XYZ file of C-alpha atoms in Angstrom:
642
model
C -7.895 62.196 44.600
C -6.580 63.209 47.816
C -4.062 60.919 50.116
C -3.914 61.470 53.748
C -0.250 62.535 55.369
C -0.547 59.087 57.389
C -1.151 57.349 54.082
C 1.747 58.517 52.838
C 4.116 57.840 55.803
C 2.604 54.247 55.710
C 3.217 54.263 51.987
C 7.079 55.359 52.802
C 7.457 52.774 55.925
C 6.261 49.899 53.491
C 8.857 50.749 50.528
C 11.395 51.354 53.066
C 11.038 47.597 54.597
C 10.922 46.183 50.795
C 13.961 47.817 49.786
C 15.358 46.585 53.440
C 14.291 43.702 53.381
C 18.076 42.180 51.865
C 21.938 42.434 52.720
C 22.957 39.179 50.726
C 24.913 41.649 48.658
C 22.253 43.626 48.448
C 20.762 41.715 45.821
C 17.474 40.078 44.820
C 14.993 41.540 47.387
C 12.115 39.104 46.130
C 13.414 35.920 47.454
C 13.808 37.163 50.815
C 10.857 36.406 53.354
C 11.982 38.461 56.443
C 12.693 42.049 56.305
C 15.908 43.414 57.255
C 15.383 46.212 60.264
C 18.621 47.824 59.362
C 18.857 50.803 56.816
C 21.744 51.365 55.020
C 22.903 54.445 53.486
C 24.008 52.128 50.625
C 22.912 49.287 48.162
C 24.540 46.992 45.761
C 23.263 46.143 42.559
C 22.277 43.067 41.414
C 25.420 41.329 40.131
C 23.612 41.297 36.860
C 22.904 44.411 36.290
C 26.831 44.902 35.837
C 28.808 43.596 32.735
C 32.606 44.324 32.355
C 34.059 45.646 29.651
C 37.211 44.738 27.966
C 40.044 45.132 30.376
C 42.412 43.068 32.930
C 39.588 42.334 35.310
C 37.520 40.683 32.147
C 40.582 38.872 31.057
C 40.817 37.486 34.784
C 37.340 36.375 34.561
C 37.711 34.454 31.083
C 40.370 32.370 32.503
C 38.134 31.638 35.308
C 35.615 29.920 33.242
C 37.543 27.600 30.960
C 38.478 26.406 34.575
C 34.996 25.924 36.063
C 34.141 24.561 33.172
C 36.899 22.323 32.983
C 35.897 20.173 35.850
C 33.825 16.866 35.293
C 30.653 17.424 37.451
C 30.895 13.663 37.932
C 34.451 14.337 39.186
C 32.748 16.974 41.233
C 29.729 14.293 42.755
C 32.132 11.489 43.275
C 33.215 11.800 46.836
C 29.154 12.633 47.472
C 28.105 9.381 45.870
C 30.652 7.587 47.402
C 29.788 8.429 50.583
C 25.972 7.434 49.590
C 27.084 4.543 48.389
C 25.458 5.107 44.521
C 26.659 2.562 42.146
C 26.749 3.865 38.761
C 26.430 0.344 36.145
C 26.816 2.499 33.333
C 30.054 3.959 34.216
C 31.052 0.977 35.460
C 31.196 1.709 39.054
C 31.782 5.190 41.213
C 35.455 3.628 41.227
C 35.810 3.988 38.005
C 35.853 7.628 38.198
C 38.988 9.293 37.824
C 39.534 10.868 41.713
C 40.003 14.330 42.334
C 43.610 15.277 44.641
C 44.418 17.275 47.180
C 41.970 18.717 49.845
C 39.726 16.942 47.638
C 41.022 13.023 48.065
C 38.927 10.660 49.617
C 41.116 10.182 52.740
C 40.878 14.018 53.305
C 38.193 15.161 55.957
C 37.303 18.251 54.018
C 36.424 16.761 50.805
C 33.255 18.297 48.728
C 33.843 21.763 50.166
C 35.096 22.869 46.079
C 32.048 21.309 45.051
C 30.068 24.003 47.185
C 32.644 26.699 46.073
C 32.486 26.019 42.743
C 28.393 25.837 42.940
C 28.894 29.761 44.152
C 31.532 30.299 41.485
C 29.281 28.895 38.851
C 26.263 30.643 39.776
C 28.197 33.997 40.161
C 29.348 33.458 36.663
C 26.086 33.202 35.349
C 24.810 36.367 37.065
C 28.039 38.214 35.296
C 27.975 37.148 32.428
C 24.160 35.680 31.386
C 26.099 32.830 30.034
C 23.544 29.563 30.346
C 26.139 27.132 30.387
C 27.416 28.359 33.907
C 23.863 27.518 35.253
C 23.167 24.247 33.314
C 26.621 22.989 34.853
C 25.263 24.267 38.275
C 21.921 22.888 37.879
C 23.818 19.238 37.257
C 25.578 19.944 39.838
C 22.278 20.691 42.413
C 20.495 17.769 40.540
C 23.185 15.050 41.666
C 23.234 16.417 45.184
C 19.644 16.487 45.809
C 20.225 12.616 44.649
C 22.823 12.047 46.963
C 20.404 13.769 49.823
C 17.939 11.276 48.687
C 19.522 8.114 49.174
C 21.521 8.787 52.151
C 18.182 9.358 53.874
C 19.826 10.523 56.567
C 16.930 13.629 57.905
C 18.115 16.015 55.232
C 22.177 15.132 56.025
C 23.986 16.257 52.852
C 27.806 15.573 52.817
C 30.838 13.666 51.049
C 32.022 12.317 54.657
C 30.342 10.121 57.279
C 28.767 11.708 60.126
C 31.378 10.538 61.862
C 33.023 13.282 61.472
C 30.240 15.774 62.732
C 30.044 13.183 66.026
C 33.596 13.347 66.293
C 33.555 17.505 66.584
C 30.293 17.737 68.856
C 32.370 14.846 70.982
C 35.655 17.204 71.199
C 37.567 14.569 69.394
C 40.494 16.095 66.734
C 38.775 16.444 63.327
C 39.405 18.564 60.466
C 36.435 21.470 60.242
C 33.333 19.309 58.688
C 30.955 22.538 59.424
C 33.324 24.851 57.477
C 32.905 22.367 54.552
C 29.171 21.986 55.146
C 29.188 26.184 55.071
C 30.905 25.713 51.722
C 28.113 23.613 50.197
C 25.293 25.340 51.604
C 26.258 28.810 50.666
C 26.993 27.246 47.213
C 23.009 25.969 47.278
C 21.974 29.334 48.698
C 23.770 31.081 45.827
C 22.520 28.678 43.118
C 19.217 29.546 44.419
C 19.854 33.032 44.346
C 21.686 34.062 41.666
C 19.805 31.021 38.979
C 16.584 31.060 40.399
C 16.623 27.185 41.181
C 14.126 25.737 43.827
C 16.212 22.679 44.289
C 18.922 24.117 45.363
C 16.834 25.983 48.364
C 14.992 22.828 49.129
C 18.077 20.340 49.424
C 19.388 23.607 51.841
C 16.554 23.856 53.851
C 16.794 19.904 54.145
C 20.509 20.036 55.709
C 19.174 22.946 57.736
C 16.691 21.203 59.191
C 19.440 18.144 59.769
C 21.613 20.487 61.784
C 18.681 21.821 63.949
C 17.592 18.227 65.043
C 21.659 16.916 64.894
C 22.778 20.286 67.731
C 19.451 20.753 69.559
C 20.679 17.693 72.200
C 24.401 19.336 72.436
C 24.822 20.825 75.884
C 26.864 24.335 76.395
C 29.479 22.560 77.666
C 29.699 20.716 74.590
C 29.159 23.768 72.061
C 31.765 25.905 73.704
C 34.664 22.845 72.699
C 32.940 22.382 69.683
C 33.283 25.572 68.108
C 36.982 25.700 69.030
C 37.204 23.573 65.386
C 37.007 26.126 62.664
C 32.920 26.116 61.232
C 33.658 28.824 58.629
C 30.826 31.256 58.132
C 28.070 28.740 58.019
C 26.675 31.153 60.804
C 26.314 33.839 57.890
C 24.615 30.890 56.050
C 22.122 30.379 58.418
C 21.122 33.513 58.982
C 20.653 33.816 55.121
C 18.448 30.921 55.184
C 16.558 32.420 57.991
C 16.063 35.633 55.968
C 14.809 33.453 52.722
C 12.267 31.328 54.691
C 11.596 33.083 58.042
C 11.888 29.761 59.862
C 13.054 29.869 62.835
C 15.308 26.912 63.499
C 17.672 28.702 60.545
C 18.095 31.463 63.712
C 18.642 29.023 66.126
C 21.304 27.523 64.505
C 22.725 30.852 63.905
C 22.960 32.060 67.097
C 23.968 28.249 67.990
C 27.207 29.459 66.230
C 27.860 32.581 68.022
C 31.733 31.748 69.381
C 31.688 33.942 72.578
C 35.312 32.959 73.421
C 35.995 35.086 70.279
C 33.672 37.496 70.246
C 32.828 38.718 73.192
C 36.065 40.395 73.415
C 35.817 42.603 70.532
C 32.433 44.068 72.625
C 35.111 45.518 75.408
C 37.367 46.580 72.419
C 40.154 44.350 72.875
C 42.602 43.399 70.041
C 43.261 39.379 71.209
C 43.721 38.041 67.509
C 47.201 37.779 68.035
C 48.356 33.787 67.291
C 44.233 33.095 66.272
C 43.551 31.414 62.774
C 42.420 34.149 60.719
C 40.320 32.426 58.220
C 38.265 30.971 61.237
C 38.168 34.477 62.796
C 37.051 36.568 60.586
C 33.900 34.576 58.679
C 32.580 34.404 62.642
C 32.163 38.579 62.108
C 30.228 37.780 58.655
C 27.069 35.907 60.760
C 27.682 38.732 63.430
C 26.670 41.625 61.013
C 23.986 39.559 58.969
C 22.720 39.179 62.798
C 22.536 43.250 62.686
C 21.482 43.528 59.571
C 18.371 41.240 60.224
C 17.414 42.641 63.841
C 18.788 46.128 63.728
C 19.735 46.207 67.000
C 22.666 45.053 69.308
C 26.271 45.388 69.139
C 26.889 43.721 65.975
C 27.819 46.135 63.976
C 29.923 47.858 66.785
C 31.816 44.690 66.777
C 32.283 44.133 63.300
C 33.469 48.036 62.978
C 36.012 47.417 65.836
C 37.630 43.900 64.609
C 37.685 45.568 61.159
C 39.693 48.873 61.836
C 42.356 46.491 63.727
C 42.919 43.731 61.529
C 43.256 46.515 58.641
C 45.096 48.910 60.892
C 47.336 47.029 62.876
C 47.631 43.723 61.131
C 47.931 43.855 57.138
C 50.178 44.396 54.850
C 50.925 47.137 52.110
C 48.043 44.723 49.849
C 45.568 44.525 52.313
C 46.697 41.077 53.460
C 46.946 39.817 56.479
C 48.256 36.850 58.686
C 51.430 34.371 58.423
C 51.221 30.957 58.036
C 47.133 31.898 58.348
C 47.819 33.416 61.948
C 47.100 36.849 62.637
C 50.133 38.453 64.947
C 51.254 40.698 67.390
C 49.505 43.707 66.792
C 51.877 45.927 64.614
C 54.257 43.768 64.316
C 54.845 43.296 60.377
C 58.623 43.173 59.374
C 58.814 40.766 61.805
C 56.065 38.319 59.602
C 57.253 38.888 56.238
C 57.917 35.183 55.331
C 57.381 33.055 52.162
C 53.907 31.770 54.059
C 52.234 35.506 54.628
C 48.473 36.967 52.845
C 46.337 33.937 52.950
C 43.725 34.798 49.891
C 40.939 33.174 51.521
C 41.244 36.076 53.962
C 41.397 38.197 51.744
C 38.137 36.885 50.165
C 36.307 37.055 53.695
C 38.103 40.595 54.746
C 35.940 41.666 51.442
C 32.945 40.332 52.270
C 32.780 41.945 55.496
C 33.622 45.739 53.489
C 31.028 45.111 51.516
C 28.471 44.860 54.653
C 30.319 47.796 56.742
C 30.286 49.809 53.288
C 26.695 49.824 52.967
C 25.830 50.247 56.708
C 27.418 53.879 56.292
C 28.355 54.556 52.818
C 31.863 55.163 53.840
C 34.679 55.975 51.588
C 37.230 54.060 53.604
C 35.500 50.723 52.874
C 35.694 51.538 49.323
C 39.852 52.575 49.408
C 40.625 49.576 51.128
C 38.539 47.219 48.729
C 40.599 48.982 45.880
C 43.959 48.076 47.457
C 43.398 44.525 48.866
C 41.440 44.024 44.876
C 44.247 45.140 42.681
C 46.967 44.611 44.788
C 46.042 40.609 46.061
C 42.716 39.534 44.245
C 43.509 40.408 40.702
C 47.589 39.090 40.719
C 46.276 35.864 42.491
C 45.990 34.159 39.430
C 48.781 33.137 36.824
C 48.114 34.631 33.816
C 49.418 31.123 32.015
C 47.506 28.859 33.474
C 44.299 30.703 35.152
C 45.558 28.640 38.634
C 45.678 30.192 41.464
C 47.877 31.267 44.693
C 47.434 30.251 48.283
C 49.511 32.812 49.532
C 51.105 36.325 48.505
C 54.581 35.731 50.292
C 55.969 39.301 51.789
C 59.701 37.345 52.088
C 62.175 39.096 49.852
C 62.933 36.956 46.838
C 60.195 34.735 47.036
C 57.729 33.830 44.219
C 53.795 32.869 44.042
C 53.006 29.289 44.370
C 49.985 28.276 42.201
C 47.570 25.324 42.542
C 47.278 22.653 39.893
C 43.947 21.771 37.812
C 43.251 18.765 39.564
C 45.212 18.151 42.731
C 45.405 20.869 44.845
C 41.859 22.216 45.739
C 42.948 24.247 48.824
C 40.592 26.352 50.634
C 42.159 29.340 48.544
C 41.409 27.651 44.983
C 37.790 27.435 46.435
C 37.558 30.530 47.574
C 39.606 31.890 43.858
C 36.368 29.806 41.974
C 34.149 33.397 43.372
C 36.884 35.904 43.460
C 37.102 35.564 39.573
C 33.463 35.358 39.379
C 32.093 38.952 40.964
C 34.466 41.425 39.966
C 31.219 43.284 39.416
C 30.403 43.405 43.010
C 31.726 46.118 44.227
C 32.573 48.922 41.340
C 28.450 50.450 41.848
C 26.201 50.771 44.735
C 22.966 53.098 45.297
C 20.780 54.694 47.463
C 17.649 56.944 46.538
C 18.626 59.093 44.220
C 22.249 58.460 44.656
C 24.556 56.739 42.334
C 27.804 55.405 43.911
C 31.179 54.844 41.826
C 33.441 53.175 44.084
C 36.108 51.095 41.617
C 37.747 52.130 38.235
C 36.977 48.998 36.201
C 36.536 49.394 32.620
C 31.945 48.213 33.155
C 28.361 48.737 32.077
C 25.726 49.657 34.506
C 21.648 49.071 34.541
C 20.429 51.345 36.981
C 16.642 49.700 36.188
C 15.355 51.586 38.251
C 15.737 54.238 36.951
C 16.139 53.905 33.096
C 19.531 54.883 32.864
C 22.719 53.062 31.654
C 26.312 53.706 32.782
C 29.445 53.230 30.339
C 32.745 53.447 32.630
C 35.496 53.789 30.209
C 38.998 52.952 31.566
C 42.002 50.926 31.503
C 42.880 52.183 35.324
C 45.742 51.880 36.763
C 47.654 52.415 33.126
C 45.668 55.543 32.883
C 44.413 57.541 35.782
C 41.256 58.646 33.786
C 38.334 57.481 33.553
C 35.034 58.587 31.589
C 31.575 57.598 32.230
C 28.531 57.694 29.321
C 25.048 58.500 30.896
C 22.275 57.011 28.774
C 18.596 57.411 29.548
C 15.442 58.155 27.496
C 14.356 61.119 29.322
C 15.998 63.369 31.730
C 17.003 61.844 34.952
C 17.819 63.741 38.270
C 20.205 62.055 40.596
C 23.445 62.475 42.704
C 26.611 60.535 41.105
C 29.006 60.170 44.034
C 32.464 59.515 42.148
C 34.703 58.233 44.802
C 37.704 60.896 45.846
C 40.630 58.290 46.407
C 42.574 59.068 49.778
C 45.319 58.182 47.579
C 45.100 61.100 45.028
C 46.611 64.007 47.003
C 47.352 65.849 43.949
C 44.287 66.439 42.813
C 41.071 65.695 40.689
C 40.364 66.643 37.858
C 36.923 66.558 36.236
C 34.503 67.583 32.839
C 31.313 67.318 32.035
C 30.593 67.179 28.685
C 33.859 68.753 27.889
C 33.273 71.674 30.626
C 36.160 71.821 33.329
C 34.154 71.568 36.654
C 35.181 73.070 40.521
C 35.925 70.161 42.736
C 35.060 71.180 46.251
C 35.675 67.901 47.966
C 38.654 66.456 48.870
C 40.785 63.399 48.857
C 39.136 60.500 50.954
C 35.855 61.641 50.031
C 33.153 61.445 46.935
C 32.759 64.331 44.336
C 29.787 65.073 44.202
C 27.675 65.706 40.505
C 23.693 66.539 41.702
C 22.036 67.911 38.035
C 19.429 67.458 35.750
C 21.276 64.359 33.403
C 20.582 63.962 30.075
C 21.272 60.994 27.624
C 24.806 60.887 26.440
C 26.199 63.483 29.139
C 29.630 62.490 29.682
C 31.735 62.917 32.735
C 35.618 62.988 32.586
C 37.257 62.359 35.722
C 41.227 61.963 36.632
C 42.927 61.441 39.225
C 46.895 62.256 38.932
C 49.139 58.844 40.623
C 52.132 59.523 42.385
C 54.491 57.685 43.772
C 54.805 56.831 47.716
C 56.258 55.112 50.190
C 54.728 52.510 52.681
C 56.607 51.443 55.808
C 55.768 48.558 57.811
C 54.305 49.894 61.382
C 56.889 48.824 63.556
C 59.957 49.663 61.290
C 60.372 53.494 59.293
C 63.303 51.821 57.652
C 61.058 48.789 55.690
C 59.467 50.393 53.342
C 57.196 49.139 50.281
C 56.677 51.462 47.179
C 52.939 52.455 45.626
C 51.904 54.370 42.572
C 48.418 55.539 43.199
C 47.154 52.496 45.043
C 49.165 50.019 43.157
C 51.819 48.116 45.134
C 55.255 47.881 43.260
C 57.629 45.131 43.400
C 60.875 44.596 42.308
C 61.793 42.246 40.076
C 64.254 39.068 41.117
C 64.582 36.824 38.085
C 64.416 33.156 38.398
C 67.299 32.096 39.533
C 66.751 28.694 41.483
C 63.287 28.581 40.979
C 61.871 25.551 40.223
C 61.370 24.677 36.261
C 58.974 25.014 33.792
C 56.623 26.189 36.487
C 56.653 26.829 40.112
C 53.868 24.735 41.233
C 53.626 23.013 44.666
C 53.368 19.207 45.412
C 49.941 18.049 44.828
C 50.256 14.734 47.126
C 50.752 16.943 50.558
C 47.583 18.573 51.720
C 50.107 20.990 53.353
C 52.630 21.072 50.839
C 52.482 25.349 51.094
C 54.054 24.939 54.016
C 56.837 22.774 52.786
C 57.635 24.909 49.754
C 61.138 25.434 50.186
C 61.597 29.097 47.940
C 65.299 28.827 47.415
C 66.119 32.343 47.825
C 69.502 33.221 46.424
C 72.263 34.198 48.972
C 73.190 37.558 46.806
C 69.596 38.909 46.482
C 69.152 42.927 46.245
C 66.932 43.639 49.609
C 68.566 47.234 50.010
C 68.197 50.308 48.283
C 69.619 53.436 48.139
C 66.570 55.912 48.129
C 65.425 58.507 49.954
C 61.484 58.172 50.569
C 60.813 61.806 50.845
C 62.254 62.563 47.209
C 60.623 59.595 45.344
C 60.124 61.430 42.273
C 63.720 61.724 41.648
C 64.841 58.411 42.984
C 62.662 56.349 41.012
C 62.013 56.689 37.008
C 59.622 55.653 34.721
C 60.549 53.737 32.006
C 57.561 53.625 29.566
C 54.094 55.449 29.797
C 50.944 53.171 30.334
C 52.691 50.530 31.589
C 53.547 51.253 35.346
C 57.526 49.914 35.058
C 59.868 52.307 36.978
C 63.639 51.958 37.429
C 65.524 52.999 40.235
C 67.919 55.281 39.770
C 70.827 54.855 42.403
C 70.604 50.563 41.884
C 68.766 50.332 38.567
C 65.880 47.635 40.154
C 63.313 47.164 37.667
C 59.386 48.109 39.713
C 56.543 46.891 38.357
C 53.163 45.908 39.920
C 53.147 43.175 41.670
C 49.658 41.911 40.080
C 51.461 41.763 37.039
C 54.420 39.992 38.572
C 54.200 36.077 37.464
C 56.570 33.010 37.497
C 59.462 35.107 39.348
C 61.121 35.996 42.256
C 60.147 39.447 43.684
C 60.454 41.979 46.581
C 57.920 44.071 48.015
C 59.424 45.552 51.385
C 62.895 47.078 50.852
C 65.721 48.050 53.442
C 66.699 51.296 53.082
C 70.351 52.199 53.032
């Protein structure tokens, strides 16, 4: 049988647009309507397809679930039913039900935004792990909003607050960010949807979305430009995904309804104005910007994204890929003037990733993949006490200071939201594929399903206590295809790598991929190592304020406890601020100086035990250690030097 040329290019164009057709982390392509236009040089997998292996990461992870699965889903509903005034006889009134605190309180106007964060966190779980009981909890949790949709009967309004406060932000009037907590709950539905195949979920979405279309379409441009002065999270980004799913078109509208030119439009003409903006309500606002790209293909979305990403990580983070003090970004360059006890707000952290992930597979660029790495290990992963499973709002830079965790039940911060996903996805990120083309971007000890192809993936590591890793093919039958190993710009010594035993040239250097293109067969292994060493980081406006690395791992000294608060250094739960009011107690004596010199690190600083990253210095005898294993102490990550 013979097939024309123009068959065959049609054939081509056709896969091409299915395997475009979505960016939601580049995951389930059949529940997508519209086709993205945009095509990537890279793809994630489907966070299914990934299972981690024994290792910190997994540990992480397990914590994270006896807390999402510690919290009462009527707990969750209350301030929802409330609001829809649903009288429960058999619990003897919604009154009766013991009140969340925090963020979370009834007198708090973003209430119900960790019910939509830990719908996402839930669902992600689920696609991690396979465990049911991650999406039965999430289904209860879909199943009691859908009710609460119901009887408020309010055109598809979904919400544990009034409308009031919607009317009070389209009037101008001082509220506190309804839309971001709206975002939160719909891009919980949209992942519940997604990730556990629930038609509920999409429907009750598609209900609020059609709310907000009929709610905005009156609001004049006078009106929407003092409107979206009031921080609306990424619910643009949520939109646009809702658009994608169901092709309608008042999803778009009310995407583009939530363009902020005041803050955008800038970045087009390449200026750097973040200084003194709220980061968290910055940089979602890039997040509907490139899904905008992504859908269309055209315009200067991704130029923008690409610009306000290479300044925020080039002029204003720190040595962990944080950014921002007391949730402000800064003068540009300016760090050892910011390094307070209020610096690295996670929930930037958490959107700064998001937006890699996009850039990443727009280009395939190793840089997106190094600075995931640092701003993972170095902020995501020592976010969370290793106790308790709570988590930080902050990574303070100030010398002496110490993380501040969240309680179980009376915090719920924006940054314990955004902690119920971080936890959740660790499997995000560590693959990605194009073609024939298998990406390794993280070192984290994981299983891969490349179903496409037949073939299975074993990453063997316990990375950063060893710098090797190994990687199992399995496949039934030979397999030809490229596996792009990522070339750390970190590991200027060297790589080293085997196949099957069998020393291999590496050609490519650091800041790169090494490429492996053969013929693979089932149980080929690859070998790969990458020698650490240490380094030295100084802040960009001061040589002298330096912060020390192995490999990509930021060290930090450590400070004792001395004045800290006892058993456990937890904030006040009654003050929605109380972050801010955290008074850290630093002792007048603390060691901020050292004696080293920077350019002879290898004989200033010791290591004290293999595998387990503690150094000493020599000259003042400071025990270094990473700060994601640092916990329940005072630290120091910037030093003076003497």
């Amino acid at each position: 049988m013979k097939i024309s040329f123009k068959l065959i290019v049609i054939l081509i164009f056709w896969v091409n647009q299915f395997y475009g057709q979505s960016h939601y982390q580049g995951q389930h392509l059949d529940k997508f309507t519209l086709q993205d236009k945009l095509k990537p040089l890279a793809y994630s997998f489907d966070l299914s397809d990934v299972r981690l292996l024994d290792g910190r990461f997994k540990e992480n992870m397990l914590r994270e679930q006896n807390w999402l699965l510690s919290l009462s889903t009527k707990r969750l509903l209350h301030s929802f039913r409330s609001n829809a005034g649903i009288f429960d006889a058999n619990e003897g009134g919604y009154f009766e039900v013991k009140k969340l605190g925090g963020w979370e309180s009834l007198d708090c106007d973003l209430r119900g935004h960790s019910t939509g964060h830990l719908l996402s966190g839930l669902s992600l779980m689920y696609a991690q792990t396979g465990d049911e009981r991650f999406k039965l909890k999430a289904d209860s949790l879909v199943s009691g909003l859908a009710e609460v949709q119901k009887v408020l009967n309010q055109d598809g309004y979904l919400s544990a607050f009034p409308q009031e406060l919607i009317n009070r932000n389209i009037a101008g009037k001082r509220v506190w960010a309804p839309w971001y907590t709206l975002h939160k709950i719909l891009s919980g539905l949209i992942d519940h949807y997604l990730y556990c195949n629930n038609p509920q979920a999409l429907e009750v979405a598609k209900n609020m979305g059609l709310w907000a279309y009929k709610k905005l379409q009156p609001v004049t441009q006078e009106q929407r430009a003092v409107m979206l002065r009031n921080e609306f999270g990424g619910i643009n980004e949520a939109f646009y995904n809702l658009y994608a799913i169901t092709g309608k078109k008042e999803y778009q509208w009310l995407a583009e309804f939530f363009y902020h030119n005041e803050m955008l439009d800038p970045l087009k003409e390449g200026k750097d104005i973040l200084n003194k903006k709220h980061a968290n309500t910055y940089i979602p606002k890039l997040l509907g910007v490139t899904r905008d790209y992504e859908l269309e293909g055209k315009g200067q979305g991704d130029s923008i994204a690409t610009f306000f990403w290479n300044t925020v990580i080039n002029h204003h983070s720190f040595v962990t890929g944080s950014n921002s003090d007391k949730e402000k970004f800064f003068k540009e360059d300016n760090l050892s003037e910011h390094l307070t006890g209020y610096t690295g707000e996670t929930c930037n952290v958490y959107n700064m990733l998001k937006l890699t992930r996009h850039l990443f597979t727009h280009t395939a660029d190793v840089k997106y993949a190094d600075f995931y790495e640092k701003a993972l290990f170095n902020h995501i992963l020592g976010q969370q006490d290793p106790q308790t499973g709570m988590v930080a709002y902050f990574l303070p830079m100030l010398a002496g200071a110490h993380k501040v965790y969240s309680t179980p039940e009376d915090s719920f911060w924006c940054c314990v939201g955004s902690g119920f996903e971080n936890h959740a996805k660790y499997g995000e990120a560590i693959y990605y594929h194009h073609e024939n083309t298998l990406f390794v971007n993280l070192f984290i000890a994981s299983r891969l399903n490349w179903k496409e192809k037949g073939v299975q993936v074993t990453q063997e590591t316990t990375f950063p206590n060893s710098d090797k890793s190994t990687f199992t093919i399995e496949t039934t039958q030979k397999q030809p295809f490229i596996l792009n190993i990522r070339y750390p710009s970190w590991a200027k010594q060297g790589a080293i790598v085997l196949i099957n035993g069998k020393k291999i040239n590496v050609k490519q250097s650091a800041g790169t991929y090494i490429v492996l293109n053969r013929i693979w067969q089932n149980n080929d292994r690859v070998e790969v190592t990458f020698p650490m060493e240490l380094s030295a980081q100084a802040t960009n406006d001061n040589p002298d304020k330096v912060a020390f690395l192995y490999g990509p791992i930021v060290l930090a000294g450590e400070m004792g406890t001395e004045n800290m608060i006892s058993p456990a250094p937890y904030s006040n739960p009654t003050l929605y601020n109380d972050y801010y009011t955290y008074n850290y107690n630093v002792p007048q004596n603390l060691i901020k100086k050292v004696g080293i010199d920077k350019r002879n690190l290898a004989n200033e600083i010791k290591s004290l035990e293999a595998k387990t990253l503690i150094f000493k210095t020599v000259k003042d005898g400071i025990i270094l250690k990473p700060l994601f294993d640092i916990h329940r102490e005072r630290y120091v990550i910037y030093w003076d030097l003497k």
